[in-house]
Every structure is written in structure tokens, then in C-alpha cells.
CSV table of C-alpha atoms and ligand atoms in Angstrom, one decimal:
chain,number,residue,atom,x,y,z
A,130,UNK,CA,-12.8,-11.5,21.4
A,131,UNK,CA,-14.4,-8.3,19.9
A,132,UNK,CA,-15.2,-7.8,16.3
A,133,UNK,CA,-15.5,-4.6,14.5
A,134,UNK,CA,-18.3,-4.7,11.7
A,135,UNK,CA,-19.0,-1.9,9.3
A,136,UNK,CA,-22.5,-1.1,7.8
A,137,UNK,CA,-22.1,-3.6,5.1
A,138,UNK,CA,-21.3,-6.4,7.6
A,139,UNK,CA,-17.6,-6.4,6.6
A,140,UNK,CA,-15.4,-7.5,9.6
A,141,UNK,CA,-12.7,-4.4,10.0
A,142,UNK,CA,-9.5,-6.0,11.5
A,143,UNK,CA,-6.7,-4.3,9.6
A,144,UNK,CA,-5.1,-1.0,10.1
A,145,UNK,CA,-2.8,0.5,7.7
A,146,UNK,CA,-0.7,3.0,9.4
A,147,UNK,CA,1.4,5.6,7.6
A,148,UNK,CA,4.1,6.8,9.7
A,149,UNK,CA,5.6,9.3,7.3
A,150,UNK,CA,5.0,11.2,4.2
A,151,UNK,CA,8.6,11.4,3.2
A,152,UNK,CA,10.0,9.1,0.6
A,153,UNK,CA,13.7,8.6,-0.5
A,154,UNK,CA,12.4,7.7,-3.9
A,155,UNK,CA,10.2,9.7,-6.5
A,156,UNK,CA,8.1,7.1,-8.4
A,157,UNK,CA,6.6,8.6,-11.5
A,158,UNK,CA,3.2,7.4,-10.9
A,159,UNK,CA,3.3,8.3,-7.1
A,160,UNK,CA,5.1,11.6,-6.7
A,161,UNK,CA,5.8,14.7,-8.8
A,162,UNK,CA,9.7,15.0,-9.6
A,163,UNK,CA,10.1,18.1,-7.3
A,164,UNK,CA,8.5,15.9,-4.3
A,165,UNK,CA,5.9,17.2,-2.1
A,166,UNK,CA,6.2,19.5,0.8
A,167,UNK,CA,6.6,17.1,3.7
A,168,UNK,CA,4.8,17.6,6.9
A,169,UNK,CA,6.7,19.0,9.7
A,170,UNK,CA,7.7,16.9,12.7
A,171,UNK,CA,5.0,18.4,14.9
A,172,UNK,CA,2.4,17.6,12.3
A,173,UNK,CA,2.7,14.0,12.2
A,174,UNK,CA,1.7,11.5,15.0
A,175,UNK,CA,4.5,10.7,17.4
A,176,UNK,CA,5.0,7.2,18.1
A,177,UNK,CA,3.4,7.4,21.7
A,178,UNK,CA,0.3,8.8,19.8
A,179,UNK,CA,0.4,6.1,17.3
A,180,UNK,CA,0.8,3.3,20.0
A,181,UNK,CA,-2.2,4.7,21.9
A,182,UNK,CA,-4.4,4.6,18.7
A,183,UNK,CA,-3.5,1.0,17.9
A,184,UNK,CA,-3.8,-0.1,21.5
A,185,UNK,CA,-7.4,1.1,21.5
A,186,UNK,CA,-8.0,-0.2,18.0
A,187,UNK,CA,-6.8,-3.7,19.2
A,188,UNK,CA,-9.2,-3.6,22.1
A,189,UNK,CA,-12.1,-2.9,19.5
A,190,UNK,CA,-10.9,-5.8,17.1
A,191,UNK,CA,-8.1,-4.7,14.9
A,192,UNK,CA,-5.8,-7.8,14.6
A,193,UNK,CA,-3.4,-6.7,11.7
A,194,UNK,CA,-1.2,-3.7,11.5
A,195,UNK,CA,0.7,-2.8,8.5
A,196,UNK,CA,3.0,0.2,8.5
A,197,UNK,CA,3.6,2.2,5.2
A,198,UNK,CA,4.2,5.9,4.1
A,199,UNK,CA,5.8,7.6,2.4
A,200,UNK,CA,9.0,5.2,3.2
A,201,UNK,CA,8.4,3.8,6.4
A,202,UNK,CA,12.2,2.9,6.9
A,203,UNK,CA,12.9,6.6,6.6
A,204,UNK,CA,11.4,7.6,10.0
A,205,UNK,CA,14.0,7.5,12.8
A,206,UNK,CA,13.8,4.7,15.5
A,207,UNK,CA,11.6,2.6,13.3
A,208,UNK,CA,12.8,-0.5,15.3
A,209,UNK,CA,11.7,0.9,18.4
A,210,UNK,CA,8.0,1.4,16.9
A,211,UNK,CA,8.1,-2.3,15.7
A,212,UNK,CA,9.1,-3.7,19.0
A,213,UNK,CA,6.5,-1.5,20.9
A,214,UNK,CA,3.7,-2.5,18.4
A,215,UNK,CA,4.5,-6.1,18.8
A,216,UNK,CA,3.8,-5.9,22.4
A,217,UNK,CA,0.2,-4.5,21.9
A,218,UNK,CA,-2.1,-7.2,23.1
A,219,UNK,CA,-4.4,-8.4,20.3
A,220,UNK,CA,-2.2,-7.5,17.4
A,221,UNK,CA,-1.4,-11.0,15.7
A,222,UNK,CA,0.2,-9.7,12.5
A,223,UNK,CA,2.7,-6.9,12.0
A,224,UNK,CA,4.0,-6.1,8.6
A,225,UNK,CA,5.5,-3.3,6.6
A,226,UNK,CA,5.4,-2.0,2.8
A,227,UNK,CA,8.6,-0.6,1.7
A,228,UNK,CA,10.8,0.3,-1.2
A,229,UNK,CA,13.4,-1.9,0.2
A,230,UNK,CA,16.3,0.8,-0.2
A,231,UNK,CA,17.1,0.7,3.5
A,232,UNK,CA,16.3,-3.1,4.0
A,233,UNK,CA,19.6,-4.3,3.8
A,234,UNK,CA,20.5,-2.1,6.8
A,235,UNK,CA,17.3,-2.9,8.8
A,236,UNK,CA,16.0,-6.4,8.0
A,237,UNK,CA,17.7,-8.1,10.7
A,238,UNK,CA,16.6,-5.7,13.5
A,239,UNK,CA,13.2,-5.4,12.3
A,240,UNK,CA,12.8,-9.3,12.3
A,241,UNK,CA,14.3,-9.4,15.8
A,242,UNK,CA,12.0,-6.6,17.0
A,243,UNK,CA,9.0,-8.7,16.0
A,244,UNK,CA,8.1,-7.6,12.3
A,245,UNK,CA,6.3,-10.7,10.8
A,246,UNK,CA,6.6,-9.8,6.9
A,247,UNK,CA,7.5,-7.1,4.3
A,248,UNK,CA,6.0,-6.2,1.1
A,249,UNK,CA,8.8,-4.9,-1.3
A,250,UNK,CA,7.9,-2.5,-4.3
A,251,UNK,CA,10.0,-3.1,-7.0
A,252,UNK,CA,9.0,-2.1,-10.5
A,253,UNK,CA,11.8,-3.4,-12.6
A,254,UNK,CA,14.7,-5.8,-12.4
A,255,UNK,CA,16.6,-3.7,-14.8
A,256,UNK,CA,18.8,-1.0,-13.2
A,257,UNK,CA,18.2,1.6,-15.8
A,258,UNK,CA,14.5,1.2,-16.1
A,259,UNK,CA,14.3,1.0,-12.2
A,260,UNK,CA,16.3,4.4,-12.0
A,261,UNK,CA,13.6,5.9,-14.6
A,262,UNK,CA,10.5,4.9,-12.7
A,263,UNK,CA,11.9,5.8,-9.4
A,264,UNK,CA,13.8,9.0,-10.7
A,265,UNK,CA,17.1,7.9,-9.7
A,266,UNK,CA,16.8,4.8,-7.3
A,267,UNK,CA,19.4,2.2,-7.0
A,268,UNK,CA,18.0,-1.4,-7.9
A,269,UNK,CA,21.1,-2.9,-6.4
A,270,UNK,CA,20.3,-1.5,-3.1
A,271,UNK,CA,16.7,-3.1,-3.2
A,272,UNK,CA,18.0,-6.5,-4.4
A,273,UNK,CA,20.5,-6.6,-1.4
A,274,UNK,CA,17.6,-5.5,0.9
A,275,UNK,CA,15.4,-8.5,-0.4
A,276,UNK,CA,18.3,-11.0,0.3
A,277,UNK,CA,18.6,-9.4,3.7
A,278,UNK,CA,14.8,-9.9,4.3
A,279,UNK,CA,14.9,-13.5,3.3
A,280,UNK,CA,17.7,-14.3,5.4
A,281,UNK,CA,16.3,-12.7,8.4
A,282,UNK,CA,13.2,-14.9,7.9
A,283,UNK,CA,10.8,-12.1,6.7
A,284,UNK,CA,8.9,-14.6,4.8
A,285,UNK,CA,7.3,-15.2,2.4
A,286,UNK,CA,8.6,-12.0,1.0
A,287,UNK,CA,5.9,-10.1,-1.3
A,288,UNK,CA,7.4,-8.2,-4.2
A,289,UNK,CA,4.8,-5.7,-5.7
A,290,UNK,CA,5.3,-4.6,-9.3
A,291,UNK,CA,3.0,-1.9,-11.1
A,292,UNK,CA,3.2,-2.9,-14.7
A,293,UNK,CA,3.3,0.3,-17.1
A,294,UNK,CA,2.9,0.0,-20.8
A,295,UNK,CA,6.0,1.3,-22.6
A,296,UNK,CA,8.1,1.4,-19.5
A,297,UNK,CA,8.4,-2.0,-17.7
A,298,UNK,CA,5.5,-4.1,-19.3
A,299,UNK,CA,8.2,-6.3,-21.1
A,300,UNK,CA,9.4,-7.6,-17.7
A,301,UNK,CA,6.0,-9.1,-16.6
A,302,UNK,CA,7.0,-12.4,-17.6
A,303,UNK,CA,10.6,-12.3,-15.9
A,304,UNK,CA,8.7,-11.1,-12.6
A,305,UNK,CA,6.5,-14.0,-12.7
A,306,UNK,CA,9.4,-16.4,-13.5
A,307,UNK,CA,11.0,-15.4,-10.3
A,308,UNK,CA,8.3,-17.8,-8.5
A,309,UNK,CA,10.3,-20.8,-10.2
A,310,UNK,CA,13.3,-20.5,-8.0
A,311,UNK,CA,11.7,-18.7,-4.7
A,312,UNK,CA,8.8,-19.1,-2.5
A,313,UNK,CA,8.2,-15.2,-3.1
A,314,UNK,CA,4.8,-13.9,-3.8
A,315,UNK,CA,5.2,-11.6,-7.0
A,316,UNK,CA,2.2,-9.4,-7.1
A,317,UNK,CA,1.2,-7.3,-10.0
A,318,UNK,CA,-0.8,-4.1,-9.3
A,319,UNK,CA,-2.8,-2.2,-11.7
A,320,UNK,CA,-1.7,1.2,-12.2
A,321,UNK,CA,-4.3,3.6,-10.5
A,322,UNK,CA,-5.4,6.9,-11.3
A,323,UNK,CA,-4.4,8.0,-7.9
A,324,UNK,CA,-1.3,9.9,-6.5
A,325,UNK,CA,0.5,11.8,-9.4
A,326,UNK,CA,-2.6,12.0,-11.8
A,327,UNK,CA,-0.7,14.0,-14.4
A,328,UNK,CA,1.2,10.7,-15.1
A,329,UNK,CA,-1.9,8.5,-15.4
A,330,UNK,CA,-2.7,7.6,-18.9
A,331,UNK,CA,-5.1,4.9,-20.4
A,332,UNK,CA,-2.4,4.0,-22.7
A,333,UNK,CA,0.0,3.3,-19.8
A,334,UNK,CA,-2.6,1.2,-17.9
A,335,UNK,CA,-2.7,-2.6,-18.1
A,336,UNK,CA,-5.6,-4.7,-17.0
A,337,UNK,CA,-5.0,-7.8,-14.8
A,338,UNK,CA,-6.5,-9.9,-17.6
A,339,UNK,CA,-4.0,-8.7,-20.0
A,340,UNK,CA,-1.1,-9.5,-17.3
A,341,UNK,CA,-2.6,-13.0,-16.9
A,342,UNK,CA,-2.7,-13.7,-20.3
A,343,UNK,CA,1.0,-12.6,-20.8
A,344,UNK,CA,1.9,-14.7,-17.9
A,345,UNK,CA,-0.2,-17.7,-19.1
A,346,UNK,CA,2.2,-18.1,-22.0
A,347,UNK,CA,4.9,-19.4,-19.3
A,348,UNK,CA,3.1,-22.3,-17.9
A,349,UNK,CA,-0.6,-23.0,-17.0
A,350,UNK,CA,-1.8,-20.6,-14.1
A,351,UNK,CA,-4.0,-22.5,-11.3
A,352,UNK,CA,-5.9,-20.5,-8.6
A,353,UNK,CA,-4.4,-21.0,-5.2
A,354,UNK,CA,-5.6,-19.8,-1.7
A,355,UNK,CA,-3.2,-17.9,0.3
A,356,UNK,CA,-3.6,-17.2,3.9
A,357,UNK,CA,-4.2,-13.6,4.6
A,358,UNK,CA,-4.5,-12.9,1.0
A,359,UNK,CA,-6.1,-9.4,1.5
A,360,UNK,CA,-7.2,-8.0,-1.9
A,361,UNK,CA,-4.9,-10.0,-3.9
A,362,UNK,CA,-6.1,-13.0,-6.0
A,363,UNK,CA,-3.1,-15.8,-6.2
A,364,UNK,CA,-2.3,-18.3,-8.9
A,365,UNK,CA,0.6,-20.7,-9.2
A,366,UNK,CA,2.5,-21.2,-12.4
A,367,UNK,CA,2.7,-25.1,-12.9
A,368,UNK,CA,6.1,-26.1,-11.4
A,369,UNK,CA,6.7,-23.1,-9.4
A,370,UNK,CA,7.5,-22.6,-5.6
A,371,UNK,CA,6.1,-19.1,-5.2
A,372,UNK,CA,2.7,-17.6,-6.3
A,373,UNK,CA,1.9,-14.8,-8.6
A,374,UNK,CA,-1.0,-12.4,-7.2
A,375,UNK,CA,-2.9,-9.7,-9.0
A,376,UNK,CA,-4.4,-6.5,-7.2
A,377,UNK,CA,-7.0,-5.2,-9.7
A,378,UNK,CA,-8.5,-2.1,-7.8
A,379,UNK,CA,-9.9,-1.0,-11.2
A,380,UNK,CA,-11.2,-4.0,-13.1
A,381,UNK,CA,-12.1,-6.4,-10.4
A,382,UNK,CA,-13.4,-4.6,-7.3
A,383,UNK,CA,-12.3,-6.0,-4.1
A,384,UNK,CA,-14.4,-3.6,-2.0
A,385,UNK,CA,-16.8,-6.5,-0.8
A,386,UNK,CA,-13.7,-8.0,1.0
A,387,UNK,CA,-12.2,-4.9,2.3
A,388,UNK,CA,-11.4,-5.2,5.9
A,389,UNK,CA,-9.2,-2.1,6.2
A,390,UNK,CA,-9.1,1.2,8.0
A,391,UNK,CA,-6.2,3.8,7.3
A,392,UNK,CA,-4.4,6.2,9.6
A,393,UNK,CA,-2.5,8.9,7.8
A,394,UNK,CA,0.9,10.2,9.2
A,395,UNK,CA,-0.8,13.4,10.2
A,396,UNK,CA,-3.5,11.6,12.2
A,397,UNK,CA,-6.6,11.3,9.9
A,398,UNK,CA,-8.5,8.3,9.8
A,399,UNK,CA,-9.3,7.4,6.3
A,400,UNK,CA,-12.0,4.7,5.8
A,401,UNK,CA,-11.2,4.0,2.1
A,402,UNK,CA,-8.0,5.1,0.0
A,403,UNK,CA,-10.2,6.6,-2.9
A,404,UNK,CA,-12.8,8.4,-0.7
A,405,UNK,CA,-11.8,11.9,0.4
A,406,UNK,CA,-13.8,11.2,3.9
A,407,UNK,CA,-11.2,11.8,6.6
A,408,UNK,CA,-11.8,12.0,10.5
A,409,UNK,CA,-9.4,14.1,12.7
A,410,UNK,CA,-8.0,11.8,15.1
A,411,UNK,CA,-4.8,14.0,15.9
A,412,UNK,CA,-6.9,17.0,17.4
A,413,UNK,CA,-8.5,14.6,19.9
A,414,UNK,CA,-5.1,13.0,20.7
A,415,UNK,CA,-3.6,16.3,21.4
A,416,UNK,CA,-6.5,17.9,23.1
A,417,UNK,CA,-6.9,15.4,25.9
A,418,UNK,CA,-9.6,13.3,24.6
A,419,UNK,CA,-10.2,10.2,26.9
A,420,UNK,CA,-9.8,6.7,25.4
A,421,UNK,CA,-13.6,6.6,25.1
A,422,UNK,CA,-13.5,9.5,22.7
A,423,UNK,CA,-10.7,7.9,20.4
A,424,UNK,CA,-12.8,4.8,20.4
A,425,UNK,CA,-15.7,6.9,19.2
A,426,UNK,CA,-13.8,8.3,16.5
A,427,UNK,CA,-12.5,4.8,15.4
A,428,UNK,CA,-16.0,3.5,15.3
A,429,UNK,CA,-17.3,6.5,13.3
A,430,UNK,CA,-14.8,5.9,10.7
A,431,UNK,CA,-15.9,2.5,10.3
A,432,UNK,CA,-19.5,3.7,10.2
A,433,UNK,CA,-19.0,5.9,7.3
A,434,UNK,CA,-16.7,3.7,5.4
A,435,UNK,CA,-18.4,3.6,1.8
A,436,UNK,CA,-19.6,0.3,0.2
A,437,UNK,CA,-17.4,0.7,-2.6
A,438,UNK,CA,-15.0,3.1,-4.3
A,439,UNK,CA,-15.4,5.1,-7.5
A,440,UNK,CA,-12.1,4.7,-9.1
A,441,UNK,CA,-13.7,3.4,-12.3
A,442,UNK,CA,-15.6,6.7,-12.5
A,443,UNK,CA,-12.3,8.8,-11.8
A,444,UNK,CA,-10.6,6.8,-14.6
A,445,UNK,CA,-13.6,7.5,-16.8
A,446,UNK,CA,-13.4,11.2,-16.0
A,447,UNK,CA,-9.7,11.2,-16.9
A,448,UNK,CA,-10.0,9.5,-20.0
A,449,UNK,CA,-12.7,11.9,-21.1
A,450,UNK,CA,-10.6,14.8,-20.5
A,451,UNK,CA,-7.4,13.3,-22.2
A,452,UNK,CA,-9.7,12.5,-25.4
A,453,UNK,CA,-11.0,16.2,-25.4
A,454,UNK,CA,-7.5,17.0,-26.2
A,455,UNK,CA,-7.4,20.0,-24.0
A,456,UNK,CA,-4.5,20.3,-21.5
A,457,UNK,CA,-4.0,17.3,-19.0
A,458,UNK,CA,-7.0,17.3,-16.7
A,459,UNK,CA,-6.8,20.6,-14.6
A,460,UNK,CA,-7.4,18.9,-11.4
A,461,UNK,CA,-4.3,16.6,-11.8
A,462,UNK,CA,-1.7,17.0,-9.3
A,463,UNK,CA,-1.5,18.7,-6.9
A,464,UNK,CA,-5.2,18.5,-6.3
A,465,UNK,CA,-6.1,20.4,-3.1
A,466,UNK,CA,-9.1,17.9,-2.4
A,467,UNK,CA,-7.1,14.9,-3.3
A,468,UNK,CA,-4.1,13.8,-1.4
A,469,UNK,CA,-1.3,12.1,-3.1
A,470,UNK,CA,-0.5,8.5,-2.1
A,471,UNK,CA,2.5,9.4,0.1
A,472,UNK,CA,0.4,11.8,2.0
A,473,UNK,CA,-2.4,9.0,2.7
A,474,UNK,CA,-0.1,5.8,2.8
A,475,UNK,CA,-0.3,3.6,-0.1
B,20,SAM,N1,7.3,3.5,0.2
B,20,SAM,C1,6.7,2.3,0.2
B,20,SAM,C2,6.7,1.5,-0.9
B,20,SAM,O1,7.4,1.9,-1.8
B,20,SAM,O2,6.1,0.4,-0.8
B,20,SAM,C3,5.2,2.4,0.9
B,20,SAM,C4,4.4,3.5,0.2
B,20,SAM,S1,4.0,3.3,-1.4
B,20,SAM,C5,2.8,4.6,-1.9
B,20,SAM,C6,2.8,1.9,-1.5
B,20,SAM,C7,2.6,1.1,-2.9
B,20,SAM,O3,1.7,2.0,-3.6
B,20,SAM,C8,3.8,0.7,-3.8
B,20,SAM,O4,3.8,-0.7,-4.2
B,20,SAM,C9,3.3,1.6,-4.9
B,20,SAM,O5,3.9,1.1,-6.1
B,20,SAM,C10,1.9,1.7,-4.9
B,20,SAM,N2,1.3,2.7,-5.6
B,20,SAM,C11,1.6,4.1,-5.5
B,20,SAM,N3,0.8,4.8,-6.3
B,20,SAM,C12,0.3,3.8,-7.1
B,20,SAM,C13,-0.6,4.0,-8.3
B,20,SAM,N4,-0.8,5.2,-8.7
B,20,SAM,N5,-1.1,2.7,-8.8
B,20,SAM,C14,-0.7,1.6,-8.4
B,20,SAM,N6,0.1,1.4,-7.3
B,20,SAM,C15,0.5,2.7,-6.8
């Protein structure tokens, strides 16, 4: 079996595939209220193009594929894509990150088509707070989606929450307590200075250590190993069925374990979420490039994968600008050189 390794001896076996930059929510930290100008239908990769890339990547050593976006469930014929990806030889794990709004409608069909798991982003359990963070989202739809995913067997369900001071930080404990009554993985993600930068603020940002302190007041937290844990560090509250996880892009770098490559909806290979380096795969796909050329570009993107990101530098830069009292950082959204998360694939 082939193994893809980068210059720092990391095994790259995970492709994060954005299939659309459109989203049915407008989360405060991710997108501006007016949304973004979505790519045209011709600008994003077709399912045939996506499948060709995944087939070649699987021959090279990619074993896991996660669909993301934008909101992947807003793309038409998503069930067809899942069933086609499931048939690609070598792909052992097929998952999706979704906001869950359309999951009630799709969970059963997705599971039947071969989807292994879903991660659902849900930043509040309170309908009005949820509506504020998502600018109008319906929490009820997400909760019904979670129930549909559980009963369709898409387990363990991973629930992702981004704690933001002054908005939903009072719910950190309640989210962790969900693990007493279900086998869900509840994961807390540090608010990153990416996406909608004019929302980011050091005061809103909560470190993993602070989250752990809050959760540790419920019951003792013991580290646990979870298969395919990716960048998340997992713990179990004493007496809980499920586990809590922490994704600490800022305070605890996980670059040393990074095994991923990203493909944006418009066909750019992106070796690191936080680096602007992109390799244009779409032109090659559309100009008749043979498989060997697609393979060369995939290998190139792994060759240029940076050893680590400089998100801490970006955070310090933003804090510096905010402290200097001037207007919010000039290069905040929309920044020509920095794509919003929905354009990269979060
Ligand atoms: N629409 C899907 C969803 O909601 O899960 C997939 C795309 S969304 C961009 C993927 C994940 O990125 C979500 O869990 C979201 O919370 C996270 N995300 C986006 N911007 C973020 C930021 N600035 N800091 C931390 N997490 C962020």
C-alpha cells in the first residue's frame, strides 16, 4: 500500500474536500452578514472532476475523505457524490462536516449511500443565541438533524462548538454535560483569527485551558485515546458515556500531526488552512491533463506543505492593531489575499 509523506515525514492520508462555497447560515465569525459572492456553477469542480482527483489521490495513499464547504448539504445530488466516493478503491473513511440544518432530510440517505460519520457544528443549545450566532438559523432543525443522524447510525456523532466570550461561553458546561447522556463527541474549537476577521477580538477568544478549567468543575477529566482523533485531544468526564475534545489551533499547535490536504470548491489544492499557498488543479483538469500531471500536482502540494502555521503571528498582529486604537485592521474581511473559510472549506 502506498504512503504519501511530506518533507517533515508526516504521512498525508486525509483529503478535506470542499464541494461548495455556498452556505445556508451566516455565522458571525465565518462570514459577513451580506454573505460572499458565491462562485458560479462553472467555477466549482464538477462531481466527475472531484471523483477523478479522489481516485488519483487514493492510488497515492489518501485513505480518508471529508466533505465540507460552505455547507455541503446545499449542493445538489450530494447523495450521488457520497455513493460514488464510497466506491473509490482505497478510501476507508468517508465523513462530512455540516451545520446540520438539512440533516433531518438527508441523514438516512447519506448513511445508506455509505457516509461513515458526520461532524455537526452547533454553537449554542439556546434557540435565540443560536439565531444570533448564525444570523437567523433555526436550532430546532439542527436538533432534529442530530436525532436523524443518530438513528441512521452515523455514530459517534461529533458536535463542534466554538466558544465565544459574551455570546455562548456560559453554555460550555452544558455542552460538556451532553456526554453524560449520549456517546457523542463534544468538541470545543478555539475561535481562530480566520474567516471574518473583523469579528475576531482577543476579548472574545477563549483558550482551551480556560475551557478545560470550566469543564473540570463538573467532574474530573481524564485523557482518553480516540481512534482517528485528528487534531482533537480527547478527555472523558468521570461517569460520562461520550467524550469531550479540544481543537486548539492557537494555543496547542497540532501541525506536527497534520495529515491533511485540502481541495477548495474551485479546484485549488491547499496544503495548509493558514497558508495562502494554493495549487491550481482545476486548470489541469479542464485542459486535458493526463493522470500523471494530476498526480504531479498532488505530490507538489504535499512537497510545499509548511512545517507549521503562523496563526499565532496573525493573532498577535490583530491584537496589535486593535490596541493601537485605530480602525479595525484594514486588511480584515474581505482581504484579497486571504480567502474566507467558506471559500477554502473549514
Ligand atoms: N457548513 C459546515 C459546518 O458548519 O460545519 C462546514 C463548513 S464550516 C466553515 C466548518 C467549521 O469551521 C465549523 O465547525 C465552524 O465552526 C468552523 N469555523 C469557521 N470559522 C471559524 C473560526 N474563525 N474559528 C473557529 N472555527 C471556525
